[in-house]
Short mmCIF file of C-alpha atoms and ligand atoms in Angstrom, two decimals:
data_model
loop_
_atom_site.label_atom_id
_atom_site.label_comp_id
_atom_site.label_asym_id
_atom_site.label_seq_id
_atom_site.Cartn_x
_atom_site.Cartn_y
_atom_site.Cartn_z
CA MET A 1 0.00 0.00 0.00
CA ARG A 2 2.70 2.38 1.03
CA LYS A 3 4.52 1.53 -2.12
CA ILE A 4 1.41 2.35 -4.21
CA ILE A 5 0.89 5.66 -2.41
CA SER A 6 4.47 6.63 -2.82
CA SER A 7 4.46 5.75 -6.49
CA ILE A 8 1.21 7.70 -6.96
CA SER A 9 2.69 10.72 -5.25
CA ALA A 10 5.85 10.32 -7.25
CA LEU A 11 3.73 10.28 -10.38
CA ALA A 12 1.81 13.36 -9.24
CA MET A 13 5.02 15.13 -8.48
CA LEU A 14 6.41 14.19 -11.85
CA LEU A 15 3.25 15.50 -13.53
CA ALA A 16 3.29 18.71 -11.55
CA LEU A 17 6.90 19.20 -12.45
CA SER A 18 6.53 18.32 -16.09
CA LEU A 19 3.43 20.44 -16.76
CA PRO A 20 5.09 23.81 -16.56
CA ILE A 21 8.09 22.47 -18.45
CA MET A 22 5.85 21.19 -21.21
CA SER A 23 3.97 24.46 -21.46
CA VAL A 24 7.22 26.42 -21.57
CA ALA A 25 8.44 24.25 -24.41
CA LYS A 26 5.20 24.76 -26.30
CA SER A 27 4.73 28.46 -25.66
CA ALA A 28 6.16 30.77 -28.26
CA GLU A 29 8.92 33.27 -27.79
CA PHE A 30 7.93 36.69 -29.02
CA PHE A 31 10.15 39.25 -30.65
CA THR A 32 9.76 42.59 -32.41
CA ILE A 33 10.95 43.99 -35.71
CA GLY A 34 11.04 47.79 -36.03
CA THR A 35 9.80 49.09 -39.39
CA GLY A 36 8.71 52.55 -40.60
CA GLY A 37 5.48 54.37 -41.39
CA PRO A 38 2.45 52.22 -42.27
CA THR A 39 2.43 53.46 -45.89
CA GLY A 40 6.15 52.84 -46.48
CA VAL A 41 8.04 49.74 -47.63
CA TYR A 42 9.79 48.96 -44.31
CA PHE A 43 6.43 48.02 -42.86
CA GLN A 44 6.14 45.43 -45.64
CA VAL A 45 9.70 44.19 -45.03
CA GLY A 46 9.06 43.55 -41.34
CA ASN A 47 5.67 41.99 -41.82
CA SER A 48 6.88 39.81 -44.70
CA VAL A 49 9.73 38.49 -42.55
CA CYS A 50 7.19 37.58 -39.84
CA LYS A 51 4.97 35.96 -42.44
CA MET A 52 7.81 33.78 -43.76
CA LEU A 53 8.85 32.80 -40.24
CA HIS A 54 5.32 31.88 -39.23
CA LYS A 55 4.92 29.88 -42.39
CA GLN A 56 8.05 27.92 -41.47
CA ALA A 57 6.83 27.53 -37.86
CA ILE A 58 3.44 26.21 -38.94
CA SER A 59 4.99 23.54 -41.10
CA ALA A 60 7.23 22.60 -38.16
CA GLU A 61 4.27 22.38 -35.79
CA HIS A 62 2.41 20.21 -38.24
CA GLY A 63 5.26 17.80 -38.23
CA ARG A 64 6.56 18.40 -41.71
CA LYS A 65 9.80 19.81 -40.44
CA LYS A 66 11.11 18.57 -37.15
CA GLY A 67 13.79 19.86 -34.90
CA THR A 68 12.70 23.45 -34.25
CA ALA A 69 13.30 23.75 -30.53
CA LYS A 70 11.23 26.82 -29.93
CA ALA A 71 8.27 28.40 -31.65
CA TYR A 72 9.05 32.02 -32.40
CA ARG A 73 6.40 34.60 -33.14
CA CYS A 74 7.02 38.12 -34.27
CA THR A 75 5.28 41.41 -34.64
CA ALA A 76 6.44 44.24 -36.88
CA PRO A 77 4.76 47.44 -35.73
CA SER A 78 5.04 50.72 -37.59
CA THR A 79 7.69 53.01 -36.10
CA GLY A 80 9.53 56.30 -36.67
CA GLY A 81 12.05 54.61 -39.03
CA SER A 82 15.77 53.78 -39.31
CA ASN A 83 17.40 55.61 -36.44
CA TYR A 84 14.52 54.95 -34.10
CA ASN A 85 14.78 51.22 -34.89
CA ILE A 86 18.52 51.07 -34.31
CA GLY A 87 18.06 52.91 -31.00
CA GLN A 88 15.42 50.42 -29.89
CA ILE A 89 17.68 47.46 -30.76
CA LYS A 90 20.47 49.11 -28.76
CA ALA A 91 18.07 49.53 -25.82
CA GLY A 92 17.05 45.85 -26.08
CA GLU A 93 13.43 46.75 -26.88
CA PHE A 94 13.47 45.43 -30.45
CA GLN A 95 15.38 42.36 -31.62
CA PHE A 96 15.48 43.38 -35.30
CA GLY A 97 14.83 46.44 -37.37
CA VAL A 98 14.95 47.82 -40.88
CA ALA A 99 17.43 50.65 -41.38
CA GLN A 100 19.03 52.59 -44.20
CA SER A 101 22.58 51.58 -45.11
CA ASP A 102 23.88 55.07 -44.22
CA TRP A 103 22.45 54.83 -40.69
CA GLN A 104 23.70 51.29 -40.25
CA PHE A 105 27.17 52.65 -41.04
CA HIS A 106 26.93 55.69 -38.77
CA ALA A 107 25.46 53.79 -35.80
CA TYR A 108 28.10 51.06 -36.02
CA ASN A 109 30.95 53.57 -36.42
CA GLY A 110 29.67 56.25 -34.09
CA SER A 111 29.65 58.95 -36.77
CA SER A 112 27.18 61.68 -37.82
CA LYS A 113 24.05 61.50 -35.61
CA TRP A 114 25.60 58.58 -33.73
CA GLU A 115 28.69 60.46 -32.60
CA GLY A 116 29.14 59.77 -28.89
CA LYS A 117 26.44 57.06 -29.01
CA GLN A 118 28.26 54.40 -31.05
CA PHE A 119 26.50 51.04 -31.22
CA GLY A 120 29.36 48.61 -31.84
CA ASP A 121 27.07 45.63 -31.22
CA LEU A 122 24.90 46.41 -34.23
CA ARG A 123 24.88 43.41 -36.59
CA ALA A 124 23.81 43.02 -40.21
CA VAL A 125 21.50 40.25 -41.39
CA PHE A 126 20.85 41.10 -45.06
CA SER A 127 20.04 44.05 -47.28
CA VAL A 128 16.77 44.49 -49.08
CA HIS A 129 15.57 46.99 -51.74
CA ASN A 130 17.07 50.25 -53.02
CA GLU A 131 15.82 53.49 -51.53
CA PRO A 132 16.42 56.54 -53.68
CA PHE A 133 16.38 59.74 -51.64
CA GLN A 134 13.50 61.69 -53.12
CA ILE A 135 12.32 65.26 -52.84
CA TRP A 136 8.73 65.41 -54.00
CA ALA A 137 7.32 68.86 -54.79
CA ARG A 138 3.81 69.90 -55.72
CA LYS A 139 3.43 71.12 -59.28
CA LYS A 140 2.35 74.69 -58.47
CA ALA A 141 5.42 75.24 -56.28
CA LYS A 142 7.50 75.06 -59.50
CA VAL A 143 10.53 73.45 -57.87
CA LYS A 144 12.94 72.17 -60.51
CA ASP A 145 16.02 71.42 -58.43
CA PHE A 146 17.44 71.74 -54.91
CA ASP A 147 17.87 75.53 -55.21
CA GLY A 148 14.22 75.81 -56.12
CA LEU A 149 13.35 74.84 -52.55
CA LYS A 150 14.40 78.35 -51.37
CA GLY A 151 11.48 80.07 -49.65
CA LYS A 152 9.30 76.95 -49.66
CA VAL A 153 7.63 75.03 -46.86
CA VAL A 154 9.40 71.68 -46.66
CA ASN A 155 8.76 68.58 -44.61
CA ILE A 156 12.20 67.48 -43.41
CA GLY A 157 10.86 64.29 -41.79
CA ASN A 158 10.24 63.15 -38.24
CA PRO A 159 13.25 62.81 -35.94
CA GLY A 160 14.21 59.12 -35.93
CA SER A 161 13.42 58.59 -39.59
CA GLY A 162 16.17 57.77 -42.05
CA GLN A 163 15.08 60.54 -44.41
CA ARG A 164 15.43 63.18 -41.69
CA GLY A 165 19.08 62.27 -41.24
CA THR A 166 19.77 61.93 -44.96
CA MET A 167 18.10 65.30 -45.61
CA GLU A 168 20.45 66.86 -43.05
CA GLU A 169 23.47 65.21 -44.72
CA LEU A 170 22.30 66.53 -48.09
CA MET A 171 21.86 70.05 -46.68
CA LYS A 172 25.40 69.88 -45.29
CA ALA A 173 26.78 68.74 -48.64
CA MET A 174 24.89 71.56 -50.36
CA GLY A 175 26.31 74.08 -47.90
CA ALA A 176 22.75 75.03 -47.01
CA ASP A 177 20.83 75.27 -43.77
CA MET A 178 17.18 75.05 -42.88
CA ASN A 179 16.89 78.87 -42.97
CA MET A 180 16.76 78.65 -46.75
CA PHE A 181 13.19 77.38 -46.37
CA LYS A 182 10.20 79.55 -45.54
CA GLY A 183 9.24 76.90 -43.02
CA THR A 184 9.88 73.29 -42.10
CA THR A 185 7.66 70.58 -40.70
CA GLU A 186 8.54 67.28 -39.03
CA LEU A 187 5.67 65.18 -40.28
CA THR A 188 5.92 61.40 -40.47
CA SER A 189 5.98 59.63 -43.81
CA SER A 190 2.31 58.73 -43.51
CA GLN A 191 1.28 62.34 -42.76
CA GLN A 192 3.36 64.10 -45.39
CA VAL A 193 1.43 63.05 -48.50
CA LYS A 194 -1.86 64.42 -47.20
CA ALA A 195 -0.15 67.67 -46.20
CA LEU A 196 1.28 67.98 -49.73
CA CYS A 197 -2.05 67.13 -51.36
CA ASP A 198 -3.81 69.72 -49.15
CA GLY A 199 -1.24 72.38 -50.09
CA LYS A 200 0.02 72.73 -46.51
CA ILE A 201 3.60 71.99 -47.55
CA ASP A 202 5.36 72.52 -50.89
CA ALA A 203 7.71 69.55 -50.75
CA PHE A 204 8.97 66.68 -48.65
CA GLY A 205 12.11 64.55 -48.50
CA TYR A 206 11.73 60.79 -48.28
CA SER A 207 13.99 57.78 -48.76
CA VAL A 208 11.76 54.94 -49.81
CA GLY A 209 11.62 51.98 -52.18
CA PHE A 210 9.59 52.20 -55.35
CA PRO A 211 6.92 51.81 -56.59
CA ASN A 212 5.18 53.00 -53.48
CA GLY A 213 1.44 53.55 -53.12
CA ALA A 214 1.75 56.72 -51.04
CA MET A 215 3.99 58.34 -53.70
CA GLU A 216 1.46 57.40 -56.39
CA GLU A 217 -1.11 59.26 -54.33
CA ALA A 218 1.17 62.33 -54.23
CA ALA A 219 1.47 62.12 -58.03
CA THR A 220 -2.26 61.83 -58.63
CA CYS A 221 -3.87 64.04 -55.96
CA ALA A 222 -4.52 67.78 -56.44
CA ALA A 223 -0.79 68.46 -55.86
CA LYS A 224 0.22 66.55 -59.03
CA ALA A 225 3.59 66.13 -57.35
CA MET A 226 6.80 64.73 -58.86
CA PRO A 227 10.26 64.01 -57.47
CA ILE A 228 12.98 66.48 -58.53
CA ASN A 229 16.43 65.52 -59.82
CA LEU A 230 19.20 65.68 -57.22
CA THR A 231 22.43 65.82 -59.21
CA GLY A 232 25.53 67.99 -59.54
CA GLY A 233 28.83 68.34 -57.69
CA PRO A 234 27.71 68.11 -54.06
CA VAL A 235 25.51 65.06 -54.69
CA GLN A 236 28.30 63.40 -56.68
CA GLY A 237 30.58 64.19 -53.73
CA LEU A 238 28.23 62.27 -51.41
CA ILE A 239 28.20 59.28 -53.76
CA ASP A 240 31.98 59.29 -54.26
CA GLY A 241 32.66 59.77 -50.57
CA ALA A 242 30.73 56.83 -49.11
CA ASP A 243 30.04 53.18 -49.93
CA TYR A 244 26.55 53.42 -48.46
CA TYR A 245 25.41 55.92 -51.11
CA ALA A 246 24.94 55.19 -54.80
CA LYS A 247 23.46 56.89 -57.82
CA ALA A 248 19.76 56.06 -58.08
CA VAL A 249 17.24 56.37 -60.88
CA ILE A 250 13.46 56.16 -60.70
CA PRO A 251 12.61 55.16 -64.27
CA LYS A 252 10.06 57.23 -66.20
CA GLY A 253 6.55 55.86 -65.97
CA THR A 254 7.03 54.54 -62.44
CA TYR A 255 4.38 57.02 -61.33
CA THR A 256 1.38 58.44 -63.18
CA GLY A 257 2.45 61.50 -65.15
CA GLN A 258 6.20 60.81 -64.69
CA LYS A 259 7.51 61.49 -68.20
CA LYS A 260 11.24 61.41 -67.43
CA ASP A 261 13.70 59.36 -65.41
CA VAL A 262 14.38 60.98 -62.05
CA THR A 263 18.06 60.89 -61.07
CA THR A 264 19.14 61.18 -57.47
CA PHE A 265 21.32 59.39 -54.90
CA GLY A 266 20.16 56.59 -52.70
CA VAL A 267 20.77 54.04 -50.00
CA LYS A 268 19.83 50.41 -49.39
CA ALA A 269 17.25 49.24 -46.93
CA THR A 270 18.95 46.76 -44.60
CA PHE A 271 17.77 44.28 -42.01
CA VAL A 272 19.73 44.55 -38.76
CA THR A 273 19.90 43.06 -35.29
CA GLY A 274 22.02 43.18 -32.14
CA ALA A 275 24.99 40.99 -31.18
CA ASN A 276 23.06 39.79 -28.10
CA VAL A 277 20.18 38.30 -30.13
CA SER A 278 20.57 34.51 -30.17
CA GLU A 279 22.27 32.71 -33.00
CA GLU A 280 19.30 30.37 -33.17
CA LEU A 281 16.78 33.14 -33.72
CA VAL A 282 18.82 35.03 -36.30
CA TYR A 283 19.52 31.76 -38.12
CA LEU A 284 15.83 30.86 -38.22
CA VAL A 285 14.77 34.31 -39.41
CA THR A 286 17.42 34.33 -42.15
CA LYS A 287 16.53 30.81 -43.22
CA ALA A 288 12.79 31.59 -43.29
CA VAL A 289 13.37 34.48 -45.71
CA MET A 290 15.92 32.69 -47.90
CA GLU A 291 14.02 29.41 -48.14
CA ASN A 292 10.74 31.12 -48.98
CA PHE A 293 12.45 33.58 -51.27
CA GLU A 294 10.03 33.57 -54.22
CA ASP A 295 7.14 34.10 -51.86
CA PHE A 296 9.04 36.85 -50.02
CA LYS A 297 9.75 38.70 -53.28
CA LYS A 298 6.04 38.71 -54.09
CA GLN A 299 5.18 40.56 -50.90
CA HIS A 300 6.00 43.98 -52.40
CA PRO A 301 6.86 45.16 -55.94
CA ALA A 302 10.02 46.85 -54.55
CA PHE A 303 11.34 43.32 -53.74
CA ALA A 304 11.02 42.04 -57.31
CA PHE A 305 14.71 42.53 -58.14
CA LEU A 306 16.20 41.09 -54.98
CA GLU A 307 19.01 38.57 -55.41
CA LYS A 308 20.40 36.53 -52.56
CA LYS A 309 24.04 37.03 -53.54
CA ASN A 310 23.64 40.82 -53.34
CA MET A 311 21.59 40.76 -50.17
CA ILE A 312 24.40 39.18 -48.19
CA LYS A 313 26.88 41.96 -48.99
CA ASP A 314 25.43 45.18 -50.49
CA GLY A 315 24.95 48.05 -48.06
CA LEU A 316 26.20 46.10 -45.06
CA SER A 317 28.85 47.84 -42.99
CA ALA A 318 28.25 46.24 -39.59
CA PRO A 319 29.56 42.64 -39.26
CA LEU A 320 27.14 39.87 -40.20
CA HIS A 321 25.47 38.27 -37.20
CA PRO A 322 26.85 34.71 -36.66
CA GLY A 323 23.32 33.27 -37.02
CA ALA A 324 22.98 34.79 -40.49
CA MET A 325 26.49 33.69 -41.44
CA LYS A 326 25.75 30.14 -40.31
CA TYR A 327 22.80 29.98 -42.70
CA TYR A 328 24.68 31.58 -45.64
CA LYS A 329 27.52 29.08 -45.25
CA GLU A 330 25.17 26.13 -44.88
CA ALA A 331 23.26 27.23 -48.00
CA GLY A 332 26.47 27.65 -49.97
CA LEU A 333 25.90 31.37 -50.42
CA MET A 334 29.23 32.20 -48.79
N1 LIG B 1 13.83 55.00 -45.22
C1 LIG B 1 12.83 55.35 -44.25
C2 LIG B 1 13.47 55.45 -42.90
O1 LIG B 1 14.56 55.04 -42.72
C3 LIG B 1 11.66 54.40 -44.22
C4 LIG B 1 11.07 54.06 -45.54
C5 LIG B 1 9.95 53.05 -45.46
O2 LIG B 1 9.21 53.05 -44.49
O3 LIG B 1 9.85 52.26 -46.39
O4 LIG B 1 12.90 55.92 -41.96
#
């Protein structure tokens, strides 16, 4: 009898002990990817990554792929953009983020806006689409080039966005300061198009992939806006002076009423993380994107030209995270 009781209690104890362990093993681990405004392309990058990962996780849970120790779940909320995302990764609030190649460089090296705040533990995962830096102006404002912005009301972007920083770098290169404008606003990317269409601002600066629905709205609303060319010595100086900038062209016909190519300079959108994020998680995220690549590319027209071999090197100045490197080596990409 005593033996039975003791074995029953041993069983109960075993059950009590194993229940929480079992539920821990089954419960998912949540993480966050910082994106950009809801009408931008970063929002699609982050949410597409989550979609690919969840797809992979579902097939694992349904027994088609075994060996995934943990179930990971992610969310990719809209945020203030590049510099905000990098700051949140540094603070441990986000595990991943999308950021312009110029801000990846500056954060990792402690230059420009990141002077005195260097984030040496920033790690690269892959790069994504091209982001030409664009200044869109409403037709009636008659802005033909950078100098034409004198005396205009210009949205310079919200603090934390990549475009805000890149606009400031462009102003520096042009030897100009914000006083050249009649006024400036700090609207977010999702607010700026409405402001332009309503005639509240004359122009805005934005680094974003194309084609982009919000820019099509700017081209077709009452503003009949178009991006201006950003060329000439100072812009060429930016391109020649840094690996994270390149010449960029938005081909004619990309937007309604766009009769000519628009030439400017641009950056790459990149996917970044922190050195303290686990190798397992970064590996799984990288693998989910690379092994569902055709599906990933269909998630936004700006992804149509992505190629794996470029994604593992272009626009990356921080070291690759070991989890990403592990996948690239395993897949024979490196
Ligand atoms: N390049 C912008 C930024 O860094 C975001 C563009 C987008 O949301 O697609 O803030």
